[in-house]
């Protein structure tokens, strides 16, 4: 409970993030920094939060530097994307359930047999595999556009994620003397691909956009996506014996 109070005392809530003529990512960054300060570094969700904070800071710098053709679209997508994660944090802190895609990470966040890299990738899996598709649809509704209009921004954000995933693996991967071919972590890492997750998210976003006038089908599609991504997350968090 103390951790929840520490986060809320920062008065930076996901619902406080507003969209204006240009959507800055500063409120998102501030909220993630508050979470980082409140949670123990070994907490599995905190491991992902540190990774995601780095991603968001990098994207914010790219937006400010003019790396995106449409800065407003890029910033709106980034904020809508982050809101999906922050809403889950708020829901769990208030005693509510997490979506199926996030449930494994929150359930195993303190398991001693799960390594930091597993926590990071499980969070990325949930956020990319499920949240990114919904964030694209959210952004389209906000900006009154179609997913095709956001493809450049989507691809540019994906490029940043790829670079950061490589950095994450370098930082969190055990040294070569520890990670051997027989290490189960080696096999787990080979079962998941950020590129495939991105491709799946883009296809899911386009599908959901086509289903927007068929709410029952859209809801069923979203629920099935949530469960399937959650199944992958549970696999990624398989507890492993320490090397």
Tab-separated table of C-alpha atoms in Angstrom:
chain	number	residue	atom	x	y	z
A	1	UNK	CA	0.000	0.000	0.000
A	2	UNK	CA	2.859	2.397	0.737
A	3	UNK	CA	4.099	2.075	-2.819
A	4	UNK	CA	0.668	2.991	-4.196
A	5	UNK	CA	0.494	6.070	-1.978
A	6	UNK	CA	3.970	7.178	-3.079
A	7	UNK	CA	2.938	7.021	-6.722
A	8	UNK	CA	-0.361	8.825	-6.260
A	9	UNK	CA	1.224	11.584	-4.145
A	10	UNK	CA	3.118	12.704	-7.234
A	11	UNK	CA	-0.261	13.890	-8.612
A	12	UNK	CA	0.672	12.680	-12.078
A	13	UNK	CA	-2.110	10.411	-13.246
A	14	UNK	CA	-2.712	8.940	-16.686
A	15	UNK	CA	-6.072	10.696	-16.892
A	16	UNK	CA	-4.332	14.072	-16.293
A	17	UNK	CA	-2.501	13.843	-19.625
A	18	UNK	CA	-4.230	16.193	-22.054
A	19	UNK	CA	-3.990	16.551	-25.803
A	20	UNK	CA	-3.519	20.039	-27.215
A	21	UNK	CA	-2.372	21.524	-30.542
A	22	UNK	CA	0.940	19.763	-29.893
A	23	UNK	CA	0.992	16.861	-27.464
A	24	UNK	CA	4.161	16.899	-25.354
A	25	UNK	CA	5.384	13.646	-23.832
A	26	UNK	CA	6.657	15.418	-20.696
A	27	UNK	CA	3.682	14.379	-18.481
A	28	UNK	CA	4.201	10.754	-19.468
A	29	UNK	CA	7.906	10.929	-18.681
A	30	UNK	CA	7.175	12.588	-15.324
A	31	UNK	CA	4.711	9.871	-14.393
A	32	UNK	CA	7.120	7.074	-15.274
A	33	UNK	CA	9.872	8.745	-13.269
A	34	UNK	CA	7.504	8.888	-10.284
A	35	UNK	CA	6.856	5.165	-10.651
A	36	UNK	CA	10.596	4.483	-10.904
A	37	UNK	CA	11.201	6.386	-7.661
A	38	UNK	CA	8.392	4.579	-5.820
A	39	UNK	CA	9.060	0.958	-6.745
A	40	UNK	CA	11.938	-1.301	-5.760
A	41	UNK	CA	14.372	-1.724	-8.696
A	42	UNK	CA	14.044	-5.520	-8.549
A	43	UNK	CA	10.259	-5.385	-8.978
A	44	UNK	CA	9.459	-6.926	-12.366
A	45	UNK	CA	7.088	-4.131	-13.396
A	46	UNK	CA	9.699	-1.595	-12.297
A	47	UNK	CA	12.213	-3.296	-14.608
A	48	UNK	CA	9.841	-2.790	-17.529
A	49	UNK	CA	9.026	0.754	-16.404
A	50	UNK	CA	12.734	1.686	-16.552
A	51	UNK	CA	12.924	0.270	-20.062
A	52	UNK	CA	9.790	2.073	-21.153
A	53	UNK	CA	10.934	5.340	-19.606
A	54	UNK	CA	14.099	5.121	-21.708
A	55	UNK	CA	11.999	4.474	-24.829
A	56	UNK	CA	9.686	7.407	-24.115
A	57	UNK	CA	12.566	9.792	-23.429
A	58	UNK	CA	14.213	8.718	-26.687
A	59	UNK	CA	11.015	9.233	-28.681
A	60	UNK	CA	10.472	12.609	-27.003
A	61	UNK	CA	13.942	13.730	-28.062
A	62	UNK	CA	13.291	12.484	-31.606
A	63	UNK	CA	10.033	14.456	-31.764
A	64	UNK	CA	11.696	17.626	-30.510
A	65	UNK	CA	14.558	17.161	-32.984
A	66	UNK	CA	12.126	16.985	-35.891
A	67	UNK	CA	12.818	13.338	-36.719
A	68	UNK	CA	9.111	12.761	-37.351
A	69	UNK	CA	7.406	14.274	-40.370
A	70	UNK	CA	4.232	14.922	-38.377
A	71	UNK	CA	5.262	15.850	-34.852
A	72	UNK	CA	1.690	16.127	-33.593
A	73	UNK	CA	0.751	12.674	-34.886
A	74	UNK	CA	3.921	11.147	-33.427
A	75	UNK	CA	3.397	12.744	-30.030
A	76	UNK	CA	-0.279	11.814	-29.933
A	77	UNK	CA	0.534	8.196	-30.754
A	78	UNK	CA	3.256	8.150	-28.092
A	79	UNK	CA	0.957	9.559	-25.401
A	80	UNK	CA	-1.998	7.354	-26.301
A	81	UNK	CA	0.349	4.381	-26.268
A	82	UNK	CA	1.720	5.270	-22.830
A	83	UNK	CA	-1.764	5.870	-21.430
A	84	UNK	CA	-2.575	2.220	-22.033
A	85	UNK	CA	0.262	1.130	-19.726
A	86	UNK	CA	-0.368	3.828	-17.107
A	87	UNK	CA	-4.059	2.941	-16.949
A	88	UNK	CA	-3.107	-0.649	-16.107
A	89	UNK	CA	-0.759	0.583	-13.363
A	90	UNK	CA	-3.555	2.707	-11.889
A	91	UNK	CA	-6.069	-0.134	-12.080
A	92	UNK	CA	-3.800	-2.624	-10.313
A	93	UNK	CA	-2.781	-0.042	-7.687
A	94	UNK	CA	-6.482	0.488	-6.934
A	95	UNK	CA	-7.025	-3.247	-6.485
A	96	UNK	CA	-8.520	-3.848	-9.912
A	97	UNK	CA	-7.605	-6.549	-12.420
A	98	UNK	CA	-4.961	-6.284	-15.101
A	99	UNK	CA	-5.793	-7.188	-18.712
A	100	UNK	CA	-4.806	-10.721	-19.680
A	101	UNK	CA	-1.780	-9.454	-21.635
A	102	UNK	CA	-0.378	-7.700	-18.535
A	103	UNK	CA	-1.493	-10.222	-15.917
A	104	UNK	CA	1.592	-12.486	-16.052
A	105	UNK	CA	3.983	-9.569	-15.445
A	106	UNK	CA	2.022	-8.247	-12.465
A	107	UNK	CA	1.555	-11.763	-11.092
A	108	UNK	CA	5.230	-12.755	-11.325
A	109	UNK	CA	6.734	-9.334	-10.628
A	110	UNK	CA	8.420	-10.516	-7.412
A	111	UNK	CA	9.215	-14.113	-8.380
A	112	UNK	CA	12.866	-14.870	-7.531
A	113	UNK	CA	13.215	-17.322	-10.410
A	114	UNK	CA	12.416	-14.786	-13.141
A	115	UNK	CA	15.346	-12.774	-14.501
A	116	UNK	CA	15.282	-9.027	-15.281
A	117	UNK	CA	15.488	-9.550	-19.039
A	118	UNK	CA	12.388	-11.754	-18.876
A	119	UNK	CA	10.475	-9.010	-17.043
A	120	UNK	CA	11.521	-6.422	-19.613
A	121	UNK	CA	10.554	-8.552	-22.602
A	122	UNK	CA	7.250	-9.637	-21.054
A	123	UNK	CA	6.307	-5.986	-20.587
A	124	UNK	CA	7.369	-5.118	-24.127
A	125	UNK	CA	5.352	-8.085	-25.400
A	126	UNK	CA	2.189	-6.886	-23.639
A	127	UNK	CA	2.643	-3.278	-24.655
A	128	UNK	CA	3.572	-3.900	-28.289
A	129	UNK	CA	1.459	-6.990	-28.921
A	130	UNK	CA	-1.758	-5.594	-27.460
A	131	UNK	CA	-1.571	-1.923	-26.479
A	132	UNK	CA	0.088	-0.574	-29.606
A	133	UNK	CA	-2.743	-1.676	-31.912
A	134	UNK	CA	-5.330	-0.049	-29.642
A	135	UNK	CA	-3.201	3.092	-29.362
A	136	UNK	CA	-3.125	3.428	-33.148
A	137	UNK	CA	-6.934	3.279	-33.205
A	138	UNK	CA	-7.120	5.771	-30.310
A	139	UNK	CA	-4.835	8.129	-32.234
A	140	UNK	CA	-6.876	7.807	-35.421
A	141	UNK	CA	-10.002	8.781	-33.532
A	142	UNK	CA	-8.243	11.704	-31.860
A	143	UNK	CA	-6.783	13.065	-35.097
A	144	UNK	CA	-9.668	11.992	-37.370
A	145	UNK	CA	-7.423	9.977	-39.650
A	146	UNK	CA	-6.910	6.367	-40.755
A	147	UNK	CA	-4.097	3.975	-39.742
A	148	UNK	CA	-2.438	4.435	-43.134
A	149	UNK	CA	-1.928	8.117	-42.299
A	150	UNK	CA	0.146	7.086	-39.271
A	151	UNK	CA	2.297	4.452	-40.935
A	152	UNK	CA	5.429	6.629	-41.080
A	153	UNK	CA	5.117	7.530	-37.382
A	154	UNK	CA	4.410	3.892	-36.504
A	155	UNK	CA	7.509	2.717	-38.390
A	156	UNK	CA	9.728	5.428	-36.872
A	157	UNK	CA	8.609	4.533	-33.339
A	158	UNK	CA	9.272	0.893	-34.195
A	159	UNK	CA	12.807	1.728	-35.314
A	160	UNK	CA	13.475	3.361	-31.926
A	161	UNK	CA	12.107	0.286	-30.170
A	162	UNK	CA	14.391	-2.030	-32.127
A	163	UNK	CA	17.486	-0.031	-31.201
A	164	UNK	CA	16.456	0.067	-27.559
A	165	UNK	CA	15.634	-3.639	-27.470
A	166	UNK	CA	19.197	-4.323	-28.576
A	167	UNK	CA	20.468	-2.058	-25.802
A	168	UNK	CA	18.202	-3.757	-23.268
A	169	UNK	CA	19.487	-7.197	-24.213
A	170	UNK	CA	23.061	-5.960	-23.889
A	171	UNK	CA	22.412	-4.462	-20.448
A	172	UNK	CA	20.228	-7.199	-18.958
A	173	UNK	CA	21.620	-10.271	-20.677
A	174	UNK	CA	23.902	-12.380	-18.480
A	175	UNK	CA	27.539	-12.330	-19.529
A	176	UNK	CA	28.771	-14.858	-22.100
A	177	UNK	CA	30.328	-16.900	-19.341
A	178	UNK	CA	26.891	-17.312	-17.752
A	179	UNK	CA	24.570	-17.570	-20.739
A	180	UNK	CA	25.377	-20.862	-22.392
A	181	UNK	CA	23.571	-22.773	-25.111
A	182	UNK	CA	22.054	-25.027	-22.483
A	183	UNK	CA	20.724	-22.103	-20.435
A	184	UNK	CA	16.883	-22.097	-20.705
A	185	UNK	CA	16.953	-18.304	-21.089
A	186	UNK	CA	18.684	-18.758	-24.448
A	187	UNK	CA	15.727	-20.750	-25.737
A	188	UNK	CA	13.114	-18.384	-24.300
A	189	UNK	CA	14.730	-15.401	-26.004
A	190	UNK	CA	14.659	-17.213	-29.313
A	191	UNK	CA	10.888	-17.682	-29.082
A	192	UNK	CA	9.984	-13.989	-29.253
A	193	UNK	CA	10.673	-11.334	-31.855
A	194	UNK	CA	10.034	-7.597	-31.634
A	195	UNK	CA	9.761	-7.382	-35.418
A	196	UNK	CA	7.012	-10.006	-35.474
A	197	UNK	CA	5.245	-8.281	-32.595
A	198	UNK	CA	5.341	-4.960	-34.489
A	199	UNK	CA	3.988	-6.565	-37.656
A	200	UNK	CA	1.206	-8.187	-35.666
A	201	UNK	CA	0.333	-4.894	-33.965
A	202	UNK	CA	0.064	-3.073	-37.294
A	203	UNK	CA	-2.180	-5.798	-38.743
A	204	UNK	CA	-4.319	-5.769	-35.586
A	205	UNK	CA	-4.667	-1.975	-35.728
A	206	UNK	CA	-5.799	-2.055	-39.352
A	207	UNK	CA	-8.230	-4.874	-38.578
A	208	UNK	CA	-9.716	-3.053	-35.594
A	209	UNK	CA	-10.121	0.073	-37.689
A	210	UNK	CA	-12.085	-1.892	-40.275
A	211	UNK	CA	-14.219	-3.361	-37.482
A	212	UNK	CA	-14.977	-0.015	-35.822
A	213	UNK	CA	-18.563	-0.041	-37.085
A	214	UNK	CA	-19.031	-3.623	-35.882
A	215	UNK	CA	-18.556	-3.205	-32.117
A	216	UNK	CA	-19.362	-6.802	-31.187
A	217	UNK	CA	-16.751	-8.179	-33.571
A	218	UNK	CA	-14.248	-5.509	-32.536
A	219	UNK	CA	-14.715	-6.424	-28.879
A	220	UNK	CA	-14.276	-10.133	-29.580
A	221	UNK	CA	-11.166	-9.449	-31.665
A	222	UNK	CA	-9.675	-7.309	-28.876
A	223	UNK	CA	-10.411	-9.925	-26.220
A	224	UNK	CA	-8.799	-12.680	-28.262
A	225	UNK	CA	-5.775	-10.478	-28.931
A	226	UNK	CA	-5.492	-9.751	-25.210
A	227	UNK	CA	-5.564	-13.443	-24.290
A	228	UNK	CA	-3.126	-14.560	-26.977
A	229	UNK	CA	-0.578	-11.896	-26.047
A	230	UNK	CA	-1.006	-12.868	-22.391
A	231	UNK	CA	-0.208	-16.483	-23.227
A	232	UNK	CA	3.081	-15.407	-24.818
A	233	UNK	CA	3.843	-13.257	-21.769
A	234	UNK	CA	3.298	-16.209	-19.454
A	235	UNK	CA	5.760	-18.242	-21.523
A	236	UNK	CA	8.363	-15.466	-21.377
A	237	UNK	CA	8.086	-15.387	-17.576
A	238	UNK	CA	8.720	-19.079	-17.047
A	239	UNK	CA	10.748	-19.189	-13.791
A	240	UNK	CA	14.299	-20.337	-14.436
A	241	UNK	CA	16.915	-21.695	-12.095
A	242	UNK	CA	19.675	-19.209	-11.412
A	243	UNK	CA	22.878	-19.918	-13.370
